[in-house]
């Protein structure tokens, strides 16, 4: 039975798709069976990797009328599958709004395929909404990238705690719906001038007080590195693109691996392995990585 991570945020453009794609990519290279699901009508995750064997069916059919297994496509990364988004007109949203039990549809779909995978990672559209709510309730755990700016991060606390509290049912009704999953805040796009540790400490304190332990701030911090953008251009996970780097900032490989080991301690003995053939062109292009401001 798989573990499902929902990648959520109350804000757009914070790094959700990048984390969903790269977490999926590194887990697959760590010999895990992984399914990505693109629940954002913008289709960014669907376009992140190459789709090598494409099902004619995508998320619309998986949610609305088909056997979800028939909606799975294969990416260019072995063991990394995807249910792509094919809903540019946001028909799913309209459909979910018409149904009084909308929040259960995503979870219902997953029950048909969760035995096929070790991990299911779902990317969502920023700024909440019915589909994101449905993903939250179908997830075992949530990950939310936190912008490094202090004011943004305070907004993040307020918005995230509100989003989770809104979904909570009164105690008397909790038996009819799964509990709200816990959320990992991931301090994201940290650059050298920011004080990651100070922000992290402050966030930890505030979240502890406001969320009854439901929200935890991860120790792993993801730096702002040009390799994340480059990896999307190469349609490869970033740990393959930037294995090592000079200076104090950990490489993308080391940061993503630290993230996996922190989230999934039972994988601590495993490191990612991939076929290095055909990587020469990409590696020669990434020698002068720089930290973005
Ligand atoms: N660690 C990083 N360092 C530098 N750039 C990054 C990093 N992570 C993501 N980016 C870039 O930031 C931009 C936004 O990232 P991404 O698309 O993952 O955000 P998102 O939360 O999914 O956005 P949306 O809400 O529009 O779906 C992209 O151009 C991406 O390449
Ligand atoms: Mg996105």
PDB file of C-alpha atoms in Angstrom, residues 85-292:
ATOM      1  CA  UNK A  85      -3.754  16.689 -16.275  1.00  0.00           C
ATOM      2  CA  UNK A  86      -6.045  16.984 -19.297  1.00  0.00           C
ATOM      3  CA  UNK A  87      -8.412  19.546 -17.899  1.00  0.00           C
ATOM      4  CA  UNK A  88      -7.426  22.989 -19.222  1.00  0.00           C
ATOM      5  CA  UNK A  89     -11.035  24.197 -18.979  1.00  0.00           C
ATOM      6  CA  UNK A  90     -11.245  23.123 -15.336  1.00  0.00           C
ATOM      7  CA  UNK A  91     -14.266  20.877 -15.929  1.00  0.00           C
ATOM      8  CA  UNK A  92     -13.226  18.810 -12.909  1.00  0.00           C
ATOM      9  CA  UNK A  93     -13.798  21.822 -10.673  1.00  0.00           C
ATOM     10  CA  UNK A  94     -17.277  22.400 -12.079  1.00  0.00           C
ATOM     11  CA  UNK A  95     -18.058  18.732 -11.673  1.00  0.00           C
ATOM     12  CA  UNK A  96     -16.767  18.608  -8.099  1.00  0.00           C
ATOM     13  CA  UNK A  97     -18.756  21.739  -7.205  1.00  0.00           C
ATOM     14  CA  UNK A  98     -21.948  20.055  -8.367  1.00  0.00           C
ATOM     15  CA  UNK A  99     -21.436  17.118  -6.066  1.00  0.00           C
ATOM     16  CA  UNK A 100     -22.144  17.280  -2.364  1.00  0.00           C
ATOM     17  CA  UNK A 101     -19.583  14.562  -1.656  1.00  0.00           C
ATOM     18  CA  UNK A 102     -16.832  16.053  -3.845  1.00  0.00           C
ATOM     19  CA  UNK A 103     -14.157  15.830  -1.186  1.00  0.00           C
ATOM     20  CA  UNK A 104     -14.206  12.025  -1.309  1.00  0.00           C
ATOM     21  CA  UNK A 105     -13.644  11.560  -5.045  1.00  0.00           C
ATOM     22  CA  UNK A 106      -9.885  11.845  -5.047  1.00  0.00           C
ATOM     23  CA  UNK A 107      -9.466   9.422  -2.174  1.00  0.00           C
ATOM     24  CA  UNK A 108     -11.919   7.052  -3.856  1.00  0.00           C
ATOM     25  CA  UNK A 109      -9.860   7.070  -7.045  1.00  0.00           C
ATOM     26  CA  UNK A 110      -6.646   6.319  -5.140  1.00  0.00           C
ATOM     27  CA  UNK A 111      -8.069   3.214  -3.496  1.00  0.00           C
ATOM     28  CA  UNK A 112      -8.052   1.529  -6.940  1.00  0.00           C
ATOM     29  CA  UNK A 113      -4.333   2.082  -7.580  1.00  0.00           C
ATOM     30  CA  UNK A 114      -2.553   2.497  -4.275  1.00  0.00           C
ATOM     31  CA  UNK A 115      -1.389  -1.113  -4.138  1.00  0.00           C
ATOM     32  CA  UNK A 116       0.607  -0.580  -7.326  1.00  0.00           C
ATOM     33  CA  UNK A 117       2.930   2.037  -5.791  1.00  0.00           C
ATOM     34  CA  UNK A 118       5.190   2.815  -2.869  1.00  0.00           C
ATOM     35  CA  UNK A 119       4.550   6.558  -3.200  1.00  0.00           C
ATOM     36  CA  UNK A 120       1.879   8.696  -4.818  1.00  0.00           C
ATOM     37  CA  UNK A 121       2.725  12.395  -5.112  1.00  0.00           C
ATOM     38  CA  UNK A 122       0.009  14.864  -6.057  1.00  0.00           C
ATOM     39  CA  UNK A 123       0.710  18.370  -7.314  1.00  0.00           C
ATOM     40  CA  UNK A 124      -2.031  20.946  -6.812  1.00  0.00           C
ATOM     41  CA  UNK A 125      -2.988  24.387  -7.943  1.00  0.00           C
ATOM     42  CA  UNK A 126      -2.027  27.136  -5.475  1.00  0.00           C
ATOM     43  CA  UNK A 127      -4.559  29.150  -3.526  1.00  0.00           C
ATOM     44  CA  UNK A 128      -6.783  26.342  -2.270  1.00  0.00           C
ATOM     45  CA  UNK A 129     -10.124  25.440  -3.819  1.00  0.00           C
ATOM     46  CA  UNK A 130     -12.242  22.322  -3.949  1.00  0.00           C
ATOM     47  CA  UNK A 131      -9.735  20.200  -5.843  1.00  0.00           C
ATOM     48  CA  UNK A 132      -6.950  21.021  -3.393  1.00  0.00           C
ATOM     49  CA  UNK A 133      -9.305  20.203  -0.508  1.00  0.00           C
ATOM     50  CA  UNK A 134     -10.096  16.890  -2.113  1.00  0.00           C
ATOM     51  CA  UNK A 135      -6.347  16.159  -2.478  1.00  0.00           C
ATOM     52  CA  UNK A 136      -5.691  17.125   1.157  1.00  0.00           C
ATOM     53  CA  UNK A 137      -8.283  14.657   2.385  1.00  0.00           C
ATOM     54  CA  UNK A 138      -6.889  11.915   0.125  1.00  0.00           C
ATOM     55  CA  UNK A 139      -3.290  12.407   1.330  1.00  0.00           C
ATOM     56  CA  UNK A 140      -1.414  10.712   4.151  1.00  0.00           C
ATOM     57  CA  UNK A 141       0.899  13.698   4.562  1.00  0.00           C
ATOM     58  CA  UNK A 142       1.205  17.149   3.057  1.00  0.00           C
ATOM     59  CA  UNK A 143       4.241  19.167   1.993  1.00  0.00           C
ATOM     60  CA  UNK A 144       4.094  22.901   1.569  1.00  0.00           C
ATOM     61  CA  UNK A 145       7.036  24.976   0.284  1.00  0.00           C
ATOM     62  CA  UNK A 146       7.429  28.129   2.387  1.00  0.00           C
ATOM     63  CA  UNK A 147       8.704  31.307   0.789  1.00  0.00           C
ATOM     64  CA  UNK A 148      11.903  32.492   2.496  1.00  0.00           C
ATOM     65  CA  UNK A 149      10.697  36.011   3.048  1.00  0.00           C
ATOM     66  CA  UNK A 150       9.680  36.603   6.642  1.00  0.00           C
ATOM     67  CA  UNK A 151       6.451  38.446   5.850  1.00  0.00           C
ATOM     68  CA  UNK A 152       5.443  35.848   3.272  1.00  0.00           C
ATOM     69  CA  UNK A 153       6.163  33.098   5.760  1.00  0.00           C
ATOM     70  CA  UNK A 154       3.875  34.721   8.373  1.00  0.00           C
ATOM     71  CA  UNK A 155       1.164  34.882   5.758  1.00  0.00           C
ATOM     72  CA  UNK A 156       1.888  31.237   5.040  1.00  0.00           C
ATOM     73  CA  UNK A 157       1.268  30.346   8.676  1.00  0.00           C
ATOM     74  CA  UNK A 158      -2.049  32.157   8.805  1.00  0.00           C
ATOM     75  CA  UNK A 159      -3.239  30.836   5.423  1.00  0.00           C
ATOM     76  CA  UNK A 160      -2.147  27.250   6.002  1.00  0.00           C
ATOM     77  CA  UNK A 161      -3.549  26.921   9.493  1.00  0.00           C
ATOM     78  CA  UNK A 162      -6.830  28.424   8.252  1.00  0.00           C
ATOM     79  CA  UNK A 163      -6.936  26.052   5.259  1.00  0.00           C
ATOM     80  CA  UNK A 164      -6.466  22.980   7.470  1.00  0.00           C
ATOM     81  CA  UNK A 165      -8.856  24.185  10.171  1.00  0.00           C
ATOM     82  CA  UNK A 166     -11.565  24.845   7.565  1.00  0.00           C
ATOM     83  CA  UNK A 167     -11.457  21.196   6.580  1.00  0.00           C
ATOM     84  CA  UNK A 168     -11.705  19.887  10.086  1.00  0.00           C
ATOM     85  CA  UNK A 169     -14.983  18.371  11.179  1.00  0.00           C
ATOM     86  CA  UNK A 170     -16.429  18.729  14.667  1.00  0.00           C
ATOM     87  CA  UNK A 171     -15.347  15.867  16.941  1.00  0.00           C
ATOM     88  CA  UNK A 172     -18.816  14.269  16.774  1.00  0.00           C
ATOM     89  CA  UNK A 173     -18.536  13.836  12.975  1.00  0.00           C
ATOM     90  CA  UNK A 174     -14.910  12.753  12.689  1.00  0.00           C
ATOM     91  CA  UNK A 175     -15.706   9.080  12.242  1.00  0.00           C
ATOM     92  CA  UNK A 176     -17.215   9.750   8.789  1.00  0.00           C
ATOM     93  CA  UNK A 177     -14.111  11.269   7.270  1.00  0.00           C
ATOM     94  CA  UNK A 178     -10.361  10.701   7.596  1.00  0.00           C
ATOM     95  CA  UNK A 179      -8.417  13.053   9.842  1.00  0.00           C
ATOM     96  CA  UNK A 180      -6.646  16.035   8.284  1.00  0.00           C
ATOM     97  CA  UNK A 181      -3.104  14.885   7.449  1.00  0.00           C
ATOM     98  CA  UNK A 182      -0.095  16.514   9.062  1.00  0.00           C
ATOM     99  CA  UNK A 183       1.753  19.100   7.020  1.00  0.00           C
ATOM    100  CA  UNK A 184       5.518  19.487   6.547  1.00  0.00           C
ATOM    101  CA  UNK A 185       6.581  23.074   5.915  1.00  0.00           C
ATOM    102  CA  UNK A 186       9.644  23.137   3.636  1.00  0.00           C
ATOM    103  CA  UNK A 187      11.649  26.339   3.741  1.00  0.00           C
ATOM    104  CA  UNK A 188      12.198  26.988   0.107  1.00  0.00           C
ATOM    105  CA  UNK A 189      14.327  29.074  -2.267  1.00  0.00           C
ATOM    106  CA  UNK A 190      16.583  30.144   0.515  1.00  0.00           C
ATOM    107  CA  UNK A 191      19.477  32.237  -0.706  1.00  0.00           C
ATOM    108  CA  UNK A 192      22.687  33.121   1.070  1.00  0.00           C
ATOM    109  CA  UNK A 193      21.461  36.497   2.321  1.00  0.00           C
ATOM    110  CA  UNK A 194      18.501  35.021   4.150  1.00  0.00           C
ATOM    111  CA  UNK A 195      18.729  33.609   7.621  1.00  0.00           C
ATOM    112  CA  UNK A 196      17.193  30.203   7.134  1.00  0.00           C
ATOM    113  CA  UNK A 197      17.797  29.095  10.683  1.00  0.00           C
ATOM    114  CA  UNK A 198      16.245  32.203  12.249  1.00  0.00           C
ATOM    115  CA  UNK A 199      13.176  31.984  10.030  1.00  0.00           C
ATOM    116  CA  UNK A 200      12.885  28.248  10.705  1.00  0.00           C
ATOM    117  CA  UNK A 201      13.097  28.733  14.460  1.00  0.00           C
ATOM    118  CA  UNK A 202      10.516  31.478  14.437  1.00  0.00           C
ATOM    119  CA  UNK A 203       8.170  29.424  12.228  1.00  0.00           C
ATOM    120  CA  UNK A 204       8.541  26.363  14.427  1.00  0.00           C
ATOM    121  CA  UNK A 205       7.546  28.337  17.504  1.00  0.00           C
ATOM    122  CA  UNK A 206       4.577  29.999  15.842  1.00  0.00           C
ATOM    123  CA  UNK A 207       3.284  26.840  14.236  1.00  0.00           C
ATOM    124  CA  UNK A 208       3.597  24.912  17.414  1.00  0.00           C
ATOM    125  CA  UNK A 209       1.378  27.441  19.138  1.00  0.00           C
ATOM    126  CA  UNK A 210      -1.155  27.789  16.334  1.00  0.00           C
ATOM    127  CA  UNK A 211      -1.583  24.355  14.805  1.00  0.00           C
ATOM    128  CA  UNK A 212      -1.581  21.905  17.735  1.00  0.00           C
ATOM    129  CA  UNK A 213       1.409  20.068  16.260  1.00  0.00           C
ATOM    130  CA  UNK A 214      -0.310  19.442  12.924  1.00  0.00           C
ATOM    131  CA  UNK A 215       2.278  21.536  11.068  1.00  0.00           C
ATOM    132  CA  UNK A 216       5.998  20.818  11.382  1.00  0.00           C
ATOM    133  CA  UNK A 217       8.856  22.707   9.778  1.00  0.00           C
ATOM    134  CA  UNK A 218      11.378  20.373   8.153  1.00  0.00           C
ATOM    135  CA  UNK A 219      15.078  20.626   8.991  1.00  0.00           C
ATOM    136  CA  UNK A 220      15.952  20.293   5.305  1.00  0.00           C
ATOM    137  CA  UNK A 221      16.023  23.615   3.474  1.00  0.00           C
ATOM    138  CA  UNK A 222      15.933  23.927  -0.318  1.00  0.00           C
ATOM    139  CA  UNK A 223      18.222  26.626  -1.702  1.00  0.00           C
ATOM    140  CA  UNK A 224      17.542  28.838  -4.630  1.00  0.00           C
ATOM    141  CA  UNK A 225      19.663  27.224  -7.350  1.00  0.00           C
ATOM    142  CA  UNK A 226      19.608  27.586 -11.110  1.00  0.00           C
ATOM    143  CA  UNK A 227      19.886  23.789 -11.405  1.00  0.00           C
ATOM    144  CA  UNK A 228      16.181  23.415 -10.494  1.00  0.00           C
ATOM    145  CA  UNK A 229      15.180  25.426 -13.552  1.00  0.00           C
ATOM    146  CA  UNK A 230      17.772  23.676 -15.711  1.00  0.00           C
ATOM    147  CA  UNK A 231      16.604  20.236 -14.702  1.00  0.00           C
ATOM    148  CA  UNK A 232      13.079  21.086 -15.859  1.00  0.00           C
ATOM    149  CA  UNK A 233      14.581  22.130 -19.214  1.00  0.00           C
ATOM    150  CA  UNK A 234      16.365  18.770 -19.501  1.00  0.00           C
ATOM    151  CA  UNK A 235      13.249  16.893 -18.348  1.00  0.00           C
ATOM    152  CA  UNK A 236      15.323  15.161 -15.686  1.00  0.00           C
ATOM    153  CA  UNK A 237      15.191  15.215 -11.885  1.00  0.00           C
ATOM    154  CA  UNK A 238      17.520  17.787 -10.358  1.00  0.00           C
ATOM    155  CA  UNK A 239      19.550  15.282  -8.303  1.00  0.00           C
ATOM    156  CA  UNK A 240      20.858  13.877 -11.588  1.00  0.00           C
ATOM    157  CA  UNK A 241      21.714  17.334 -12.894  1.00  0.00           C
ATOM    158  CA  UNK A 242      23.583  18.827  -9.929  1.00  0.00           C
ATOM    159  CA  UNK A 243      25.274  16.038  -8.035  1.00  0.00           C
ATOM    160  CA  UNK A 244      28.011  18.162  -6.457  1.00  0.00           C
ATOM    161  CA  UNK A 245      28.630  21.848  -6.011  1.00  0.00           C
ATOM    162  CA  UNK A 246      31.338  24.004  -4.480  1.00  0.00           C
ATOM    163  CA  UNK A 247      30.784  26.231  -1.463  1.00  0.00           C
ATOM    164  CA  UNK A 248      28.573  25.931   1.582  1.00  0.00           C
ATOM    165  CA  UNK A 249      25.231  25.385  -0.106  1.00  0.00           C
ATOM    166  CA  UNK A 250      24.455  21.662  -0.446  1.00  0.00           C
ATOM    167  CA  UNK A 251      24.026  20.451  -4.018  1.00  0.00           C
ATOM    168  CA  UNK A 252      20.515  19.810  -5.305  1.00  0.00           C
ATOM    169  CA  UNK A 253      21.310  16.083  -5.103  1.00  0.00           C
ATOM    170  CA  UNK A 254      22.261  16.326  -1.429  1.00  0.00           C
ATOM    171  CA  UNK A 255      19.307  18.564  -0.554  1.00  0.00           C
ATOM    172  CA  UNK A 256      16.752  16.302  -2.250  1.00  0.00           C
ATOM    173  CA  UNK A 257      18.304  13.217  -0.668  1.00  0.00           C
ATOM    174  CA  UNK A 258      18.240  14.886   2.761  1.00  0.00           C
ATOM    175  CA  UNK A 259      14.571  15.688   2.186  1.00  0.00           C
ATOM    176  CA  UNK A 260      13.745  12.052   1.378  1.00  0.00           C
ATOM    177  CA  UNK A 261      15.739  10.762   4.344  1.00  0.00           C
ATOM    178  CA  UNK A 262      14.006  13.228   6.676  1.00  0.00           C
ATOM    179  CA  UNK A 263      10.527  12.402   5.371  1.00  0.00           C
ATOM    180  CA  UNK A 264      11.144   8.664   5.069  1.00  0.00           C
ATOM    181  CA  UNK A 265      13.818   7.602   7.605  1.00  0.00           C
ATOM    182  CA  UNK A 266      13.408   3.946   6.595  1.00  0.00           C
ATOM    183  CA  UNK A 267      15.011   4.846   3.233  1.00  0.00           C
ATOM    184  CA  UNK A 268      18.149   6.243   4.935  1.00  0.00           C
ATOM    185  CA  UNK A 269      20.330   3.395   3.670  1.00  0.00           C
ATOM    186  CA  UNK A 270      19.348   3.933   0.052  1.00  0.00           C
ATOM    187  CA  UNK A 271      20.972   6.407  -2.312  1.00  0.00           C
ATOM    188  CA  UNK A 272      19.722   7.220  -5.805  1.00  0.00           C
ATOM    189  CA  UNK A 273      21.170   5.286  -8.732  1.00  0.00           C
ATOM    190  CA  UNK A 274      20.559   6.011 -12.396  1.00  0.00           C
ATOM    191  CA  UNK A 275      21.825   5.169 -15.826  1.00  0.00           C
ATOM    192  CA  UNK A 276      24.616   7.685 -16.559  1.00  0.00           C
ATOM    193  CA  UNK A 277      24.521   6.981 -20.303  1.00  0.00           C
ATOM    194  CA  UNK A 278      23.308  10.006 -22.296  1.00  0.00           C
ATOM    195  CA  UNK A 279      23.968  12.322 -19.353  1.00  0.00           C
ATOM    196  CA  UNK A 280      27.229  13.787 -20.757  1.00  0.00           C
ATOM    197  CA  UNK A 281      25.555  16.575 -22.685  1.00  0.00           C
ATOM    198  CA  UNK A 282      23.570  17.696 -19.712  1.00  0.00           C
ATOM    199  CA  UNK A 283      26.500  17.515 -17.326  1.00  0.00           C
ATOM    200  CA  UNK A 284      28.692  19.649 -19.582  1.00  0.00           C
ATOM    201  CA  UNK A 285      25.982  22.277 -19.529  1.00  0.00           C
ATOM    202  CA  UNK A 286      25.746  22.617 -15.817  1.00  0.00           C
ATOM    203  CA  UNK A 287      29.271  23.200 -14.703  1.00  0.00           C
ATOM    204  CA  UNK A 288      28.820  26.835 -13.808  1.00  0.00           C
ATOM    205  CA  UNK A 289      25.874  26.662 -11.491  1.00  0.00           C
ATOM    206  CA  UNK A 290      25.196  29.830  -9.568  1.00  0.00           C
ATOM    207  CA  UNK A 291      23.043  30.760  -6.634  1.00  0.00           C
ATOM    208  CA  UNK A 292      20.167  32.897  -7.762  1.00  0.00           C
TER     209      UNK A 292
END
